Amino acid sequence: MEFEKNKKADDGELQEDEEKIIDQDDGKGKQKKKKKKQLGGIKTMPFIFANEICDRFASAGSHANLISYLTQELNMPLVQASNTLTNFGGTSSFTSLIGALIADSFAGRFWTITGGSIIYEMGLVAITLSAVLPGLRPPPCPTQKNCREASGLQLGVLYISLLLSSLGSGGIRPCVVAFAADQIDMRKATVANRQWNFFNWYYFCMGIATLTALTVVVYIQDNVGWGLGFGIPAIGMVMSVLAFVFGSPLYVKLKPGGSPLTRLTQVIVAAFKKRKAIVPEDPRLLYRNKELDSVISVHGTLVHTNQFKWLDKAATVTEGETTNSSPPNLWRLATVHRVEELKSIIRMLPIWAAGILLVTASSHQHSFTIQQARTMNTHLTHSFKIPPASLSIFGILTMLIGLALYERIFVPIARRFTGNPAGISCLQRMGVGFAINILATIVSSFVEIKRKKVAANHHLLDDPKAIIPISVFWLVPQYCLHGVAEVFMSVGHLEFLYDQSPESMRSTAVALYWIAISMGNYIGTLVVTLVHKYTGSKNNWLPDRNLNRGRLEYYYWLVSGIQVINLVYYVICAWFYTYKPLEEVCEDDQDEDKKIEDGEIPYKRLNDAIGDGNGDIELVRNATV
């Protein structure tokens, strides 16, 4: 029986013939038919998206209205509750880096997603129990005056549930996008000919799930009960795990290439050890070894760039190394591909960092907007009130419509002017999102001024529970603007991190997206804490109980200024950014042989010395990758 492995691209799908049995006689004069097991492709998307849709439904349903649960059921002060949610969001995003490193280093994306989903489910069960059992909540406080706050035990159960959810999401968030992209052909030539954008469709599906949660689950929480309101997302998460595991036989499961942090460290150490070495002027003389890099360069090797030339010292072959017959010590000699991996990450960091202050500016807006909505007229009809937390549906709807218009109208028109198959580059797309987000925050400040003016005209400033005669739909424009910004900023940011990162570090690169959210949330908590502490007790910008006597509009002006400074920084970074060069189709070394004699290339002599066999190379790869 003969086995062979083959990968091919067909209509934009990555299909892997994992095992093919060649025809042979079965002893009765008959031949067995060829059996092919094709992995990956569009057929895997329903299972992966079902997992992510259920996960997003569960997370949106359990956390979108959590500010109301903390302030109304656990009687937390507004600033403490808002900071709790922001810190939770920051922790959830930070654990994404841990999950990404586990996936890229040894576990693989499939098992990391599965394990993270199970842990997340445990967190949802814990918070459901806190809502069902009366002993895990303080006595009700309908007046919101002199309320008895949650005890240490009650807060402990809450924090455990949030911690489990944070750990679980750390295994899911950085891996799902990369795992789904692994199933289809993401080479630039194929993407350019494809009539759809994977990242647009990914965000569209997630938007549908979030929209469903915000309309159904939030309504149940506000009008039926928190036990059922948290229980439904918990059930949704169970379905998420089952859907994902059920599709396991169809997935392309790329083997982890070893710890990316180890490889990056090896390049830095090797460059430092050779700090006195002279880098050859011809980059073709730098060390290359396609066999050694085969696990971490399945879709192509990175091409040498002239940026950060000091790191090229790591790939410089010294005289002693050319005569050494043993496998190369990667702590002293790195391949060009590994050096360029580090260069790619360094180039990405300034662009990535711009997302931090954007999250800082918007980290608390959701919490504050819900509290604003609770003081406004929420009647949609005479008998139906829209739940304050459900206002986010306007942002989600705008995002969904925006994604469809972006894909079908904006991209074809922009393509005529730019010649870019994607219409505009992901960096330009992010810049537009930054600018729109500033406009959304400015609109938020004017709406708050209008809300308090109406409250003052009706002498309601001192009544925190009063319903001000102003429609809650005054808040809709800012939600819509945030939705448009999401179409440009979030999708562009995620596409940038995936496309520009080395393929062996894509889970880690996607984790950077969540790390930016984490750091932004933590900085946002610091900003809110400082504003609350130093704006005085009489005219505090962010009071604990009575938002009518606050100066929320001043806070919005502050974060608008932060975003303007951040936009200027981003434009400068994007202007000087160099895109990652990738040799997608790896040619043989025949061209080099024609231009330079074999004996004149040091790395060729080194590779010949250690042999072309796979045994030694495989041993080195497993030991040091």
Coordinates of C-alpha atoms in Angstrom, one line a residue, residues 128-331:
T128 CA -26.3 31.3 36.1
L129 CA -26.2 29.8 39.6
S130 CA -25.5 33.2 41.1
A131 CA -28.6 34.5 39.4
V132 CA -30.8 31.6 40.4
L133 CA -29.8 31.0 44.1
P134 CA -31.1 33.9 46.3
G135 CA -28.3 33.5 48.8
L136 CA -25.8 34.6 46.1
R137 CA -27.4 38.0 45.7
P138 CA -28.0 40.9 48.2
P139 CA -31.5 42.1 49.0
P140 CA -33.3 44.1 46.2
C141 CA -32.9 47.9 46.3
P142 CA -35.5 49.4 44.0
T143 CA -34.9 53.0 45.2
Q144 CA -31.1 52.8 44.6
K145 CA -30.5 54.7 47.8
N146 CA -28.7 53.2 50.9
C147 CA -28.4 49.9 49.1
R148 CA -26.8 46.9 50.7
E149 CA -24.0 45.8 48.4
A150 CA -23.0 42.3 47.6
S151 CA -21.0 40.4 50.2
G152 CA -17.6 38.9 49.8
L153 CA -19.0 35.5 49.1
Q154 CA -21.5 36.8 46.5
L155 CA -18.8 38.8 44.8
G156 CA -16.5 35.8 44.9
V157 CA -18.9 33.7 42.9
L158 CA -19.3 36.5 40.4
Y159 CA -15.5 36.9 40.0
I160 CA -15.0 33.1 39.7
S161 CA -17.5 33.0 36.9
L162 CA -15.9 35.9 35.1
L163 CA -12.4 34.4 35.6
L164 CA -13.5 31.1 34.0
S165 CA -15.2 33.0 31.2
S166 CA -11.9 34.9 30.7
L167 CA -9.8 31.8 30.6
G168 CA -12.2 30.1 28.2
S169 CA -12.4 33.0 25.8
G170 CA -8.6 33.1 25.8
G171 CA -8.6 29.7 24.1
I172 CA -11.3 30.6 21.6
R173 CA -10.8 34.1 20.4
P174 CA -7.2 34.0 19.0
C175 CA -7.7 30.6 17.3
V176 CA -11.1 30.6 15.6
V177 CA -10.3 33.1 12.9
A178 CA -7.0 31.6 12.1
F179 CA -8.4 28.0 12.2
A180 CA -11.2 29.0 9.8
A181 CA -8.7 30.7 7.5
D182 CA -6.6 27.5 7.5
Q183 CA -9.4 25.7 5.8
I184 CA -9.4 27.9 2.7
D185 CA -6.7 29.1 0.3
M186 CA -5.6 32.5 1.7
R187 CA -2.8 33.1 -0.8
K188 CA -2.9 36.6 -2.3
A189 CA -3.3 35.4 -5.9
T190 CA -6.4 33.3 -4.9
V191 CA -7.8 36.0 -2.6
A192 CA -7.6 38.5 -5.4
N193 CA -9.7 36.4 -7.7
R194 CA -12.2 35.5 -5.1
Q195 CA -15.5 37.4 -5.1
W196 CA -15.9 37.4 -1.3
N197 CA -13.8 38.5 1.6
F198 CA -13.4 35.9 4.4
F199 CA -13.1 38.5 7.1
N200 CA -16.2 40.4 6.0
W201 CA -18.2 37.2 6.1
Y202 CA -16.8 36.2 9.4
Y203 CA -17.8 39.5 11.0
F204 CA -21.2 39.3 9.3
C205 CA -22.0 35.9 10.9
M206 CA -20.8 37.1 14.3
G207 CA -23.0 40.2 13.9
I208 CA -26.0 38.0 13.3
A209 CA -25.3 36.1 16.5
T210 CA -24.8 39.2 18.5
L211 CA -28.0 40.8 17.1
T212 CA -30.0 37.7 18.1
A213 CA -28.6 37.8 21.6
L214 CA -29.2 41.5 22.1
T215 CA -32.8 41.2 21.0
V216 CA -33.9 37.9 22.6
V217 CA -31.6 37.3 25.6
V218 CA -31.5 40.9 26.8
Y219 CA -35.3 41.1 26.7
I220 CA -35.6 37.9 28.7
Q221 CA -33.2 39.2 31.3
D222 CA -35.0 42.5 31.8
N223 CA -38.6 41.2 31.6
V224 CA -38.5 37.5 32.6
G225 CA -35.6 36.8 34.9
W226 CA -31.8 36.7 35.1
G227 CA -31.7 32.9 35.7
L228 CA -33.3 32.2 32.3
G229 CA -31.4 35.1 30.8
F230 CA -28.1 33.6 31.7
G231 CA -29.2 30.0 31.2
I232 CA -30.0 30.4 27.5
P233 CA -26.4 31.5 26.7
A234 CA -25.1 28.5 28.7
I235 CA -27.2 26.2 26.6
G236 CA -25.9 28.0 23.5
M237 CA -22.3 27.4 24.5
V238 CA -23.0 23.6 24.9
M239 CA -24.3 23.6 21.3
S240 CA -21.2 25.5 20.3
V241 CA -18.9 22.8 21.6
L242 CA -20.9 20.0 20.0
A243 CA -21.0 21.6 16.6
F244 CA -17.3 22.2 16.5
V245 CA -16.3 18.7 17.6
F246 CA -18.8 17.1 15.2
G247 CA -16.9 18.6 12.3
S248 CA -13.5 17.4 13.4
P249 CA -13.0 14.7 10.7
L250 CA -13.3 17.4 8.0
Y251 CA -10.8 19.9 9.3
V252 CA -7.3 20.7 8.1
K253 CA -5.3 20.6 11.4
L254 CA -2.0 22.2 10.8
K255 CA 0.7 20.9 13.1
P256 CA 2.0 23.5 15.6
G257 CA 5.5 24.7 14.5
G258 CA 6.9 25.1 18.0
S259 CA 7.0 28.0 20.4
P260 CA 7.1 31.3 18.3
L261 CA 8.6 33.1 21.3
T262 CA 11.5 30.6 21.3
R263 CA 12.1 31.2 17.6
L264 CA 12.0 35.0 18.0
T265 CA 14.4 34.8 21.0
Q266 CA 16.7 32.6 19.0
V267 CA 17.1 35.2 16.3
I268 CA 17.8 38.0 18.9
V269 CA 20.3 35.8 20.7
A270 CA 22.0 34.8 17.5
A271 CA 22.2 38.4 16.3
F272 CA 23.7 39.5 19.6
K273 CA 26.3 36.7 19.6
K274 CA 27.3 37.8 16.0
R275 CA 27.1 41.5 16.7
K276 CA 30.7 41.9 15.4
A277 CA 30.1 39.9 12.2
I278 CA 29.9 41.6 8.8
V279 CA 26.7 41.1 7.0
P280 CA 27.3 40.2 3.3
E281 CA 26.1 42.8 0.8
D282 CA 24.4 40.2 -1.3
P283 CA 21.4 38.9 0.8
R284 CA 21.5 35.6 -1.2
L285 CA 24.6 34.7 0.9
L286 CA 22.5 34.7 4.1
Y287 CA 21.6 31.3 5.5
R288 CA 18.6 29.5 4.1
N289 CA 17.3 26.0 4.8
K290 CA 13.9 25.1 3.3
E291 CA 13.8 21.7 5.0
L292 CA 14.4 23.2 8.4
D293 CA 11.7 25.8 7.8
S294 CA 9.2 23.5 6.1
V295 CA 6.9 23.2 9.2
I296 CA 6.7 27.0 9.7
S297 CA 6.5 28.0 6.0
V298 CA 3.9 25.7 4.4
H299 CA 2.5 28.4 2.1
G300 CA 5.7 30.1 1.2
T301 CA 9.0 31.5 2.6
L302 CA 9.5 35.1 3.6
V303 CA 11.7 37.2 1.4
H304 CA 14.7 39.1 2.7
T305 CA 14.0 42.8 3.5
N306 CA 16.5 45.6 4.1
Q307 CA 14.8 46.9 7.3
F308 CA 16.4 46.2 10.7
K309 CA 19.6 45.0 9.0
W310 CA 21.2 44.4 12.4
L311 CA 19.1 41.3 12.7
D312 CA 20.6 39.9 9.5
K313 CA 23.7 39.1 11.6
A314 CA 21.7 36.1 12.9
A315 CA 21.6 34.6 9.4
T316 CA 25.2 35.4 8.6
V317 CA 27.3 32.2 8.0
T318 CA 30.7 32.5 9.6
E319 CA 33.8 30.6 8.4
G320 CA 33.6 28.1 11.3
E321 CA 30.0 27.2 10.6
T322 CA 30.6 26.5 6.9
T323 CA 33.0 23.6 7.8
N324 CA 30.8 22.3 10.6
S325 CA 29.2 19.0 9.7
S326 CA 26.7 19.0 12.6
P327 CA 23.2 20.4 12.3
P328 CA 23.1 24.2 12.8
N329 CA 22.7 25.6 16.3
L330 CA 19.6 27.9 16.0
W331 CA 20.8 29.9 19.0

